[in-house]
Amino acid sequence: MIPSSLKESIVDLIRRAHHPWLQTVCLTMSKTDSSIGARSLIATLPATNNGDAAHCLASVIRLAENHMSWNSLSVLIEVSVSVLAQQQQEQFVELLWTGPSPSSEIPARRIDQVLYDLIDFAKREILLVTFAAHKITRLSDGLAKAIGRGVRVRLILEFEEASQGQLSMDALNAFPKIIRQGAQVYYWPLDKRERNAHGKPGKLHAKVAVIDDQAVLSSANLTDDAFNRNFELGSLFTGDQILHRLTGHFDGLCADGTLKLWEYPKLHRM
């Protein structure tokens, strides 16, 4: 009999973890001798930038110890992943949150953890659009590694000068040199923006991430506050139609000059 607490923890793990990472975890676990203790097993498993998923995995392993072999646990997780993946394929949309969750429900996955997972496993292309960016070391590390793997990275960012002071610091300043040089960076030129009654130009205020075959639309900027303290809401989308429309929209804006390619290191020449 599988303890109910273990079942609940596995569901929580699967909802929080990126499935390709879980597959590597299960492969390692299936080859681990049953005599190995939980603590030793945890130390040998593949690492992840998703702290929530790592914590959930450790809880699952501790709960499973003395109830089943590590190979049996790996099979149980893989079967559960397959069931949930089928459900998600039918639904196409998953809600994401940052901030408080109802005590009566399993918390939804955090926006930042989903971004870390998608970036870590990106194979072809990453498109990030944000108004503000600040204190994003973990995300920047993931982007740098993606560039090193040959992934095409595009950033569409707000600039202080182009927004005429409506943003206190260029979003690009949050990204290290390796990303500024290795990614394609676009901005919205001032002469392409309409102005309000007070003379202020419109803001590049969208928050979008398109990574391979999935997209995240959310209220969260790429900032430490948005990832850890704010009350933010987003959705993870899977499906060709919305991905093609999103990438097509931004591709079109880049092609017609509405969004302009920034050239390193000409940060303030707009």
PDB file of C-alpha atoms in Angstrom:
ATOM      1  CA  MET A   1       0.000   0.000   0.000  1.00  0.00           C
ATOM      2  CA  ILE A   2       1.410   3.360  -1.034  1.00  0.00           C
ATOM      3  CA  PRO A   3       1.025   5.967   1.741  1.00  0.00           C
ATOM      4  CA  SER A   4      -1.355   8.788   0.805  1.00  0.00           C
ATOM      5  CA  SER A   5       1.276  11.348   1.793  1.00  0.00           C
ATOM      6  CA  LEU A   6       3.643   9.844  -0.799  1.00  0.00           C
ATOM      7  CA  LYS A   7       0.971   9.973  -3.509  1.00  0.00           C
ATOM      8  CA  GLU A   8       0.271  13.627  -2.762  1.00  0.00           C
ATOM      9  CA  SER A   9       3.978  14.452  -2.757  1.00  0.00           C
ATOM     10  CA  ILE A  10       4.497  12.767  -6.133  1.00  0.00           C
ATOM     11  CA  VAL A  11       1.639  14.789  -7.626  1.00  0.00           C
ATOM     12  CA  ASP A  12       3.150  17.966  -6.200  1.00  0.00           C
ATOM     13  CA  LEU A  13       6.577  17.016  -7.589  1.00  0.00           C
ATOM     14  CA  ILE A  14       5.235  16.364 -11.077  1.00  0.00           C
ATOM     15  CA  ARG A  15       3.321  19.633 -11.130  1.00  0.00           C
ATOM     16  CA  ARG A  16       6.414  21.614 -10.129  1.00  0.00           C
ATOM     17  CA  ALA A  17       9.184  19.816 -12.033  1.00  0.00           C
ATOM     18  CA  HIS A  18      10.163  20.010 -15.682  1.00  0.00           C
ATOM     19  CA  HIS A  19       9.455  16.583 -17.132  1.00  0.00           C
ATOM     20  CA  PRO A  20      12.735  16.078 -19.061  1.00  0.00           C
ATOM     21  CA  TRP A  21      14.622  16.609 -15.795  1.00  0.00           C
ATOM     22  CA  LEU A  22      12.341  14.104 -14.051  1.00  0.00           C
ATOM     23  CA  GLN A  23      13.126  11.574 -16.771  1.00  0.00           C
ATOM     24  CA  THR A  24      16.857  11.867 -16.041  1.00  0.00           C
ATOM     25  CA  VAL A  25      16.121  11.565 -12.315  1.00  0.00           C
ATOM     26  CA  CYS A  26      14.071   8.403 -12.857  1.00  0.00           C
ATOM     27  CA  LEU A  27      16.763   6.876 -15.072  1.00  0.00           C
ATOM     28  CA  THR A  28      19.383   7.421 -12.365  1.00  0.00           C
ATOM     29  CA  MET A  29      17.042   6.164  -9.656  1.00  0.00           C
ATOM     30  CA  SER A  30      16.191   2.994 -11.589  1.00  0.00           C
ATOM     31  CA  LYS A  31      19.874   2.023 -11.591  1.00  0.00           C
ATOM     32  CA  THR A  32      20.395   2.688  -7.884  1.00  0.00           C
ATOM     33  CA  ASP A  33      20.758  -0.231  -5.476  1.00  0.00           C
ATOM     34  CA  SER A  34      17.905  -0.488  -2.987  1.00  0.00           C
ATOM     35  CA  SER A  35      20.366  -0.660  -0.109  1.00  0.00           C
ATOM     36  CA  ILE A  36      21.360   2.960  -0.707  1.00  0.00           C
ATOM     37  CA  GLY A  37      19.729   5.315   1.785  1.00  0.00           C
ATOM     38  CA  ALA A  38      17.566   8.306   0.883  1.00  0.00           C
ATOM     39  CA  ARG A  39      20.208  10.866   1.791  1.00  0.00           C
ATOM     40  CA  SER A  40      22.868   9.209  -0.363  1.00  0.00           C
ATOM     41  CA  LEU A  41      20.443   8.824  -3.270  1.00  0.00           C
ATOM     42  CA  ILE A  42      19.463  12.498  -3.179  1.00  0.00           C
ATOM     43  CA  ALA A  43      23.130  13.480  -3.399  1.00  0.00           C
ATOM     44  CA  THR A  44      23.635  11.458  -6.614  1.00  0.00           C
ATOM     45  CA  LEU A  45      20.622  12.711  -8.584  1.00  0.00           C
ATOM     46  CA  PRO A  46      20.849  15.280 -11.433  1.00  0.00           C
ATOM     47  CA  ALA A  47      20.824  18.888 -10.258  1.00  0.00           C
ATOM     48  CA  THR A  48      18.243  21.506 -11.214  1.00  0.00           C
ATOM     49  CA  ASN A  49      17.844  25.269 -10.876  1.00  0.00           C
ATOM     50  CA  ASN A  50      14.245  24.632  -9.825  1.00  0.00           C
ATOM     51  CA  GLY A  51      14.541  24.786  -6.039  1.00  0.00           C
ATOM     52  CA  ASP A  52      10.876  23.906  -5.500  1.00  0.00           C
ATOM     53  CA  ALA A  53      11.195  20.744  -7.588  1.00  0.00           C
ATOM     54  CA  ALA A  54      14.421  19.718  -5.834  1.00  0.00           C
ATOM     55  CA  HIS A  55      12.757  20.115  -2.436  1.00  0.00           C
ATOM     56  CA  CYS A  56       9.703  18.111  -3.545  1.00  0.00           C
ATOM     57  CA  LEU A  57      11.885  15.337  -4.962  1.00  0.00           C
ATOM     58  CA  ALA A  58      13.799  15.059  -1.694  1.00  0.00           C
ATOM     59  CA  SER A  59      10.487  14.795   0.207  1.00  0.00           C
ATOM     60  CA  VAL A  60       9.239  12.060  -2.140  1.00  0.00           C
ATOM     61  CA  ILE A  61      12.428  10.040  -1.699  1.00  0.00           C
ATOM     62  CA  ARG A  62      12.342  10.312   2.096  1.00  0.00           C
ATOM     63  CA  LEU A  63       8.681   9.270   2.189  1.00  0.00           C
ATOM     64  CA  ALA A  64       9.331   6.316  -0.143  1.00  0.00           C
ATOM     65  CA  GLU A  65      12.291   4.999   1.849  1.00  0.00           C
ATOM     66  CA  ASN A  66      11.472   1.661   3.513  1.00  0.00           C
ATOM     67  CA  HIS A  67       8.246   1.371   1.474  1.00  0.00           C
ATOM     68  CA  MET A  68       9.571   0.436  -1.972  1.00  0.00           C
ATOM     69  CA  SER A  69      12.748   0.007  -4.003  1.00  0.00           C
ATOM     70  CA  TRP A  70      14.220   2.995  -5.808  1.00  0.00           C
ATOM     71  CA  ASN A  71      13.487   1.290  -9.113  1.00  0.00           C
ATOM     72  CA  SER A  72       9.821   0.908  -8.131  1.00  0.00           C
ATOM     73  CA  LEU A  73       9.694   4.575  -7.156  1.00  0.00           C
ATOM     74  CA  SER A  74      11.139   5.576 -10.527  1.00  0.00           C
ATOM     75  CA  VAL A  75       8.468   3.530 -12.316  1.00  0.00           C
ATOM     76  CA  LEU A  76       5.722   5.078 -10.169  1.00  0.00           C
ATOM     77  CA  ILE A  77       6.923   8.606 -10.974  1.00  0.00           C
ATOM     78  CA  GLU A  78       7.260   7.849 -14.709  1.00  0.00           C
ATOM     79  CA  VAL A  79       3.720   6.434 -14.890  1.00  0.00           C
ATOM     80  CA  SER A  80       2.377   9.456 -13.005  1.00  0.00           C
ATOM     81  CA  VAL A  81       4.240  11.822 -15.357  1.00  0.00           C
ATOM     82  CA  SER A  82       2.705  10.086 -18.376  1.00  0.00           C
ATOM     83  CA  VAL A  83      -0.807  10.421 -16.973  1.00  0.00           C
ATOM     84  CA  LEU A  84      -0.365  14.110 -16.153  1.00  0.00           C
ATOM     85  CA  ALA A  85       1.292  14.814 -19.517  1.00  0.00           C
ATOM     86  CA  GLN A  86      -1.729  13.357 -21.284  1.00  0.00           C
ATOM     87  CA  GLN A  87      -4.029  15.563 -19.222  1.00  0.00           C
ATOM     88  CA  GLN A  88      -1.932  18.662 -19.969  1.00  0.00           C
ATOM     89  CA  GLN A  89      -1.861  17.842 -23.667  1.00  0.00           C
ATOM     90  CA  GLU A  90      -5.630  17.877 -23.680  1.00  0.00           C
ATOM     91  CA  GLN A  91      -5.854  21.114 -21.624  1.00  0.00           C
ATOM     92  CA  PHE A  92      -3.034  23.062 -23.348  1.00  0.00           C
ATOM     93  CA  VAL A  93      -3.001  25.688 -20.566  1.00  0.00           C
ATOM     94  CA  GLU A  94      -1.567  25.649 -17.042  1.00  0.00           C
ATOM     95  CA  LEU A  95      -2.015  28.490 -14.561  1.00  0.00           C
ATOM     96  CA  LEU A  96       1.117  29.838 -12.872  1.00  0.00           C
ATOM     97  CA  TRP A  97       1.398  32.003  -9.786  1.00  0.00           C
ATOM     98  CA  THR A  98       3.761  33.940  -7.603  1.00  0.00           C
ATOM     99  CA  GLY A  99       2.501  34.919  -4.174  1.00  0.00           C
ATOM    100  CA  PRO A 100       0.039  33.411  -1.687  1.00  0.00           C
ATOM    101  CA  SER A 101      -1.952  30.296  -2.566  1.00  0.00           C
ATOM    102  CA  PRO A 102      -5.175  29.022  -0.959  1.00  0.00           C
ATOM    103  CA  SER A 103      -4.410  26.660   1.921  1.00  0.00           C
ATOM    104  CA  SER A 104      -7.032  24.240   0.591  1.00  0.00           C
ATOM    105  CA  GLU A 105      -5.220  23.683  -2.719  1.00  0.00           C
ATOM    106  CA  ILE A 106      -1.869  22.372  -3.921  1.00  0.00           C
ATOM    107  CA  PRO A 107       0.079  25.513  -4.877  1.00  0.00           C
ATOM    108  CA  ALA A 108       0.419  26.141  -8.589  1.00  0.00           C
ATOM    109  CA  ARG A 109       3.887  26.221 -10.094  1.00  0.00           C
ATOM    110  CA  ARG A 110       5.802  29.442  -9.674  1.00  0.00           C
ATOM    111  CA  ILE A 111       6.418  31.593 -12.738  1.00  0.00           C
ATOM    112  CA  ASP A 112      10.173  31.854 -12.190  1.00  0.00           C
ATOM    113  CA  GLN A 113      10.644  28.115 -11.673  1.00  0.00           C
ATOM    114  CA  VAL A 114       8.843  27.367 -14.925  1.00  0.00           C
ATOM    115  CA  LEU A 115      11.077  29.853 -16.767  1.00  0.00           C
ATOM    116  CA  TYR A 116      14.222  28.294 -15.270  1.00  0.00           C
ATOM    117  CA  ASP A 117      13.101  24.816 -16.331  1.00  0.00           C
ATOM    118  CA  LEU A 118      12.198  25.831 -19.891  1.00  0.00           C
ATOM    119  CA  ILE A 119      15.460  27.743 -20.361  1.00  0.00           C
ATOM    120  CA  ASP A 120      17.573  24.903 -18.934  1.00  0.00           C
ATOM    121  CA  PHE A 121      16.111  22.440 -21.434  1.00  0.00           C
ATOM    122  CA  ALA A 122      15.765  24.786 -24.424  1.00  0.00           C
ATOM    123  CA  LYS A 123      17.087  23.286 -27.654  1.00  0.00           C
ATOM    124  CA  ARG A 124      16.242  25.776 -30.416  1.00  0.00           C
ATOM    125  CA  GLU A 125      15.029  29.242 -29.493  1.00  0.00           C
ATOM    126  CA  ILE A 126      14.317  31.513 -26.532  1.00  0.00           C
ATOM    127  CA  LEU A 127      12.367  34.767 -26.861  1.00  0.00           C
ATOM    128  CA  LEU A 128      11.953  36.925 -23.749  1.00  0.00           C
ATOM    129  CA  VAL A 129       9.992  40.179 -23.645  1.00  0.00           C
ATOM    130  CA  THR A 130       9.953  42.353 -20.509  1.00  0.00           C
ATOM    131  CA  PHE A 131       9.541  45.924 -19.313  1.00  0.00           C
ATOM    132  CA  ALA A 132      11.947  45.672 -16.367  1.00  0.00           C
ATOM    133  CA  ALA A 133      14.770  43.323 -15.389  1.00  0.00           C
ATOM    134  CA  HIS A 134      16.737  43.329 -12.143  1.00  0.00           C
ATOM    135  CA  LYS A 135      18.637  40.829  -9.955  1.00  0.00           C
ATOM    136  CA  ILE A 136      18.140  37.802 -12.230  1.00  0.00           C
ATOM    137  CA  THR A 137      21.431  35.946 -11.755  1.00  0.00           C
ATOM    138  CA  ARG A 138      19.903  32.469 -11.998  1.00  0.00           C
ATOM    139  CA  LEU A 139      17.941  33.279 -15.132  1.00  0.00           C
ATOM    140  CA  SER A 140      21.003  34.930 -16.713  1.00  0.00           C
ATOM    141  CA  ASP A 141      23.127  31.872 -15.948  1.00  0.00           C
ATOM    142  CA  GLY A 142      20.567  29.694 -17.708  1.00  0.00           C
ATOM    143  CA  LEU A 143      20.509  31.986 -20.738  1.00  0.00           C
ATOM    144  CA  ALA A 144      24.313  32.008 -20.941  1.00  0.00           C
ATOM    145  CA  LYS A 145      24.371  28.202 -20.931  1.00  0.00           C
ATOM    146  CA  ALA A 146      21.658  28.114 -23.585  1.00  0.00           C
ATOM    147  CA  ILE A 147      23.721  30.418 -25.817  1.00  0.00           C
ATOM    148  CA  GLY A 148      26.673  28.090 -25.255  1.00  0.00           C
ATOM    149  CA  ARG A 149      24.524  25.165 -26.465  1.00  0.00           C
ATOM    150  CA  GLY A 150      23.759  27.034 -29.683  1.00  0.00           C
ATOM    151  CA  VAL A 151      20.228  28.105 -28.725  1.00  0.00           C
ATOM    152  CA  ARG A 152      19.067  31.288 -30.458  1.00  0.00           C
ATOM    153  CA  VAL A 153      18.259  33.866 -27.764  1.00  0.00           C
ATOM    154  CA  ARG A 154      16.282  37.036 -28.470  1.00  0.00           C
ATOM    155  CA  LEU A 155      15.495  39.720 -25.886  1.00  0.00           C
ATOM    156  CA  ILE A 156      12.938  42.478 -26.456  1.00  0.00           C
ATOM    157  CA  LEU A 157      13.509  45.028 -23.707  1.00  0.00           C
ATOM    158  CA  GLU A 158      12.547  48.473 -22.490  1.00  0.00           C
ATOM    159  CA  PHE A 159      15.234  51.172 -22.407  1.00  0.00           C
ATOM    160  CA  GLU A 160      15.295  54.153 -20.049  1.00  0.00           C
ATOM    161  CA  GLU A 161      16.043  56.691 -22.801  1.00  0.00           C
ATOM    162  CA  ALA A 162      13.409  55.378 -25.209  1.00  0.00           C
ATOM    163  CA  SER A 163      10.780  55.427 -22.441  1.00  0.00           C
ATOM    164  CA  GLN A 164      11.871  58.963 -21.461  1.00  0.00           C
ATOM    165  CA  GLY A 165      12.454  58.096 -17.828  1.00  0.00           C
ATOM    166  CA  GLN A 166       9.394  55.913 -17.260  1.00  0.00           C
ATOM    167  CA  LEU A 167      11.857  53.100 -16.525  1.00  0.00           C
ATOM    168  CA  SER A 168      14.582  53.983 -14.023  1.00  0.00           C
ATOM    169  CA  MET A 169      17.190  51.582 -15.441  1.00  0.00           C
ATOM    170  CA  ASP A 170      17.632  49.886 -18.809  1.00  0.00           C
ATOM    171  CA  ALA A 171      16.381  46.298 -18.572  1.00  0.00           C
ATOM    172  CA  LEU A 172      19.507  45.247 -20.471  1.00  0.00           C
ATOM    173  CA  ASN A 173      21.689  46.254 -17.497  1.00  0.00           C
ATOM    174  CA  ALA A 174      20.469  43.149 -15.649  1.00  0.00           C
ATOM    175  CA  PHE A 175      22.124  40.860 -18.208  1.00  0.00           C
ATOM    176  CA  PRO A 176      25.877  40.136 -18.189  1.00  0.00           C
ATOM    177  CA  LYS A 177      28.213  40.824 -21.100  1.00  0.00           C
ATOM    178  CA  ILE A 178      28.085  37.261 -22.442  1.00  0.00           C
ATOM    179  CA  ILE A 179      24.334  37.626 -23.032  1.00  0.00           C
ATOM    180  CA  ARG A 180      24.556  41.136 -24.462  1.00  0.00           C
ATOM    181  CA  GLN A 181      27.064  39.847 -26.985  1.00  0.00           C
ATOM    182  CA  GLY A 182      25.515  36.431 -27.648  1.00  0.00           C
ATOM    183  CA  ALA A 183      21.825  37.324 -27.833  1.00  0.00           C
ATOM    184  CA  GLN A 184      19.850  39.435 -30.298  1.00  0.00           C
ATOM    185  CA  VAL A 185      18.498  42.428 -28.384  1.00  0.00           C
ATOM    186  CA  TYR A 186      15.620  44.550 -29.673  1.00  0.00           C
ATOM    187  CA  TYR A 187      14.051  47.757 -28.341  1.00  0.00           C
ATOM    188  CA  TRP A 188      11.123  50.012 -29.250  1.00  0.00           C
ATOM    189  CA  PRO A 189      12.493  53.308 -30.656  1.00  0.00           C
ATOM    190  CA  LEU A 190      11.043  56.537 -29.324  1.00  0.00           C
ATOM    191  CA  ASP A 191      10.002  57.732 -32.780  1.00  0.00           C
ATOM    192  CA  LYS A 192       7.791  54.637 -33.171  1.00  0.00           C
ATOM    193  CA  ARG A 193       5.739  55.350 -30.042  1.00  0.00           C
ATOM    194  CA  GLU A 194       2.548  57.310 -29.581  1.00  0.00           C
ATOM    195  CA  ARG A 195       2.328  59.836 -26.743  1.00  0.00           C
ATOM    196  CA  ASN A 196      -0.416  60.470 -24.205  1.00  0.00           C
ATOM    197  CA  ALA A 197      -2.002  63.807 -23.338  1.00  0.00           C
ATOM    198  CA  HIS A 198       0.910  64.624 -21.020  1.00  0.00           C
ATOM    199  CA  GLY A 199       3.479  63.971 -23.733  1.00  0.00           C
ATOM    200  CA  LYS A 200       4.706  60.686 -22.285  1.00  0.00           C
ATOM    201  CA  PRO A 201       5.457  57.919 -24.806  1.00  0.00           C
ATOM    202  CA  GLY A 202       3.910  54.467 -24.598  1.00  0.00           C
ATOM    203  CA  LYS A 203       5.829  51.774 -22.708  1.00  0.00           C
ATOM    204  CA  LEU A 204       7.067  48.379 -23.829  1.00  0.00           C
ATOM    205  CA  HIS A 205       5.061  46.668 -21.100  1.00  0.00           C
ATOM    206  CA  ALA A 206       4.542  43.105 -22.380  1.00  0.00           C
ATOM    207  CA  LYS A 207       5.848  40.123 -20.392  1.00  0.00           C
ATOM    208  CA  VAL A 208       6.277  37.115 -22.667  1.00  0.00           C
ATOM    209  CA  ALA A 209       8.508  34.065 -22.936  1.00  0.00           C
ATOM    210  CA  VAL A 210       8.461  31.727 -25.942  1.00  0.00           C
ATOM    211  CA  ILE A 211      10.818  28.787 -25.488  1.00  0.00           C
ATOM    212  CA  ASP A 212      10.832  26.029 -28.098  1.00  0.00           C
ATOM    213  CA  ASP A 213       7.305  24.574 -28.035  1.00  0.00           C
ATOM    214  CA  GLN A 214       5.896  26.411 -25.002  1.00  0.00           C
ATOM    215  CA  ALA A 215       5.023  29.983 -24.082  1.00  0.00           C
ATOM    216  CA  VAL A 216       4.535  31.843 -20.807  1.00  0.00           C
ATOM    217  CA  LEU A 217       2.351  34.957 -20.657  1.00  0.00           C
ATOM    218  CA  SER A 218       2.299  36.628 -17.266  1.00  0.00           C
ATOM    219  CA  SER A 219       2.122  39.855 -15.279  1.00  0.00           C
ATOM    220  CA  ALA A 220       5.687  39.321 -13.998  1.00  0.00           C
ATOM    221  CA  ASN A 221       8.668  41.373 -15.099  1.00  0.00           C
ATOM    222  CA  LEU A 222      12.071  39.664 -14.977  1.00  0.00           C
ATOM    223  CA  THR A 223      12.868  40.956 -11.501  1.00  0.00           C
ATOM    224  CA  ASP A 224      13.630  39.545  -8.072  1.00  0.00           C
ATOM    225  CA  ASP A 225      10.485  41.145  -6.629  1.00  0.00           C
ATOM    226  CA  ALA A 226       8.255  39.674  -9.328  1.00  0.00           C
ATOM    227  CA  PHE A 227       9.763  36.217  -8.870  1.00  0.00           C
ATOM    228  CA  ASN A 228       9.779  36.101  -5.065  1.00  0.00           C
ATOM    229  CA  ARG A 229       7.555  38.707  -3.402  1.00  0.00           C
ATOM    230  CA  ASN A 230       4.899  40.125  -5.724  1.00  0.00           C
ATOM    231  CA  PHE A 231       1.438  38.713  -6.357  1.00  0.00           C
ATOM    232  CA  GLU A 232       1.716  37.678 -10.023  1.00  0.00           C
ATOM    233  CA  LEU A 233      -0.388  35.542 -12.357  1.00  0.00           C
ATOM    234  CA  GLY A 234       0.538  33.800 -15.579  1.00  0.00           C
ATOM    235  CA  SER A 235      -0.225  30.911 -17.909  1.00  0.00           C
ATOM    236  CA  LEU A 236       1.901  28.275 -19.611  1.00  0.00           C
ATOM    237  CA  PHE A 237       0.673  27.473 -23.120  1.00  0.00           C
ATOM    238  CA  THR A 238       1.452  24.454 -25.268  1.00  0.00           C
ATOM    239  CA  GLY A 239       0.191  24.285 -28.840  1.00  0.00           C
ATOM    240  CA  ASP A 240       1.304  25.301 -32.306  1.00  0.00           C
ATOM    241  CA  GLN A 241      -1.412  27.888 -32.901  1.00  0.00           C
ATOM    242  CA  ILE A 242      -0.596  30.293 -30.069  1.00  0.00           C
ATOM    243  CA  LEU A 243       3.164  29.787 -30.481  1.00  0.00           C
ATOM    244  CA  HIS A 244       3.019  30.626 -34.168  1.00  0.00           C
ATOM    245  CA  ARG A 245       0.899  33.696 -33.508  1.00  0.00           C
ATOM    246  CA  LEU A 246       3.204  34.955 -30.769  1.00  0.00           C
ATOM    247  CA  THR A 247       6.448  34.438 -32.655  1.00  0.00           C
ATOM    248  CA  GLY A 248       4.859  35.711 -35.862  1.00  0.00           C
ATOM    249  CA  HIS A 249       3.714  38.896 -34.109  1.00  0.00           C
ATOM    250  CA  PHE A 250       7.171  39.747 -32.772  1.00  0.00           C
ATOM    251  CA  ASP A 251       8.922  38.604 -35.962  1.00  0.00           C
ATOM    252  CA  GLY A 252       6.713  41.015 -37.887  1.00  0.00           C
ATOM    253  CA  LEU A 253       7.485  43.927 -35.555  1.00  0.00           C
ATOM    254  CA  CYS A 254      11.209  43.264 -35.924  1.00  0.00           C
ATOM    255  CA  ALA A 255      10.979  42.940 -39.705  1.00  0.00           C
ATOM    256  CA  ASP A 256       9.046  46.188 -40.272  1.00  0.00           C
ATOM    257  CA  GLY A 257      11.270  48.263 -37.981  1.00  0.00           C
ATOM    258  CA  THR A 258       8.774  48.807 -35.165  1.00  0.00           C
ATOM    259  CA  LEU A 259      11.297  47.004 -32.995  1.00  0.00           C
ATOM    260  CA  LYS A 260      14.924  47.843 -33.692  1.00  0.00           C
ATOM    261  CA  LEU A 261      17.990  45.652 -33.266  1.00  0.00           C
ATOM    262  CA  TRP A 262      20.374  46.995 -30.607  1.00  0.00           C
ATOM    263  CA  GLU A 263      24.037  46.754 -31.539  1.00  0.00           C
ATOM    264  CA  TYR A 264      26.627  46.062 -28.847  1.00  0.00           C
ATOM    265  CA  PRO A 265      28.023  48.270 -27.305  1.00  0.00           C
ATOM    266  CA  LYS A 266      25.974  51.249 -28.634  1.00  0.00           C
ATOM    267  CA  LEU A 267      23.611  51.272 -25.654  1.00  0.00           C
ATOM    268  CA  HIS A 268      22.638  54.940 -25.728  1.00  0.00           C
ATOM    269  CA  ARG A 269      22.577  55.584 -29.464  1.00  0.00           C
ATOM    270  CA  MET A 270      18.913  55.355 -30.385  1.00  0.00           C
TER     271      MET A 270
END
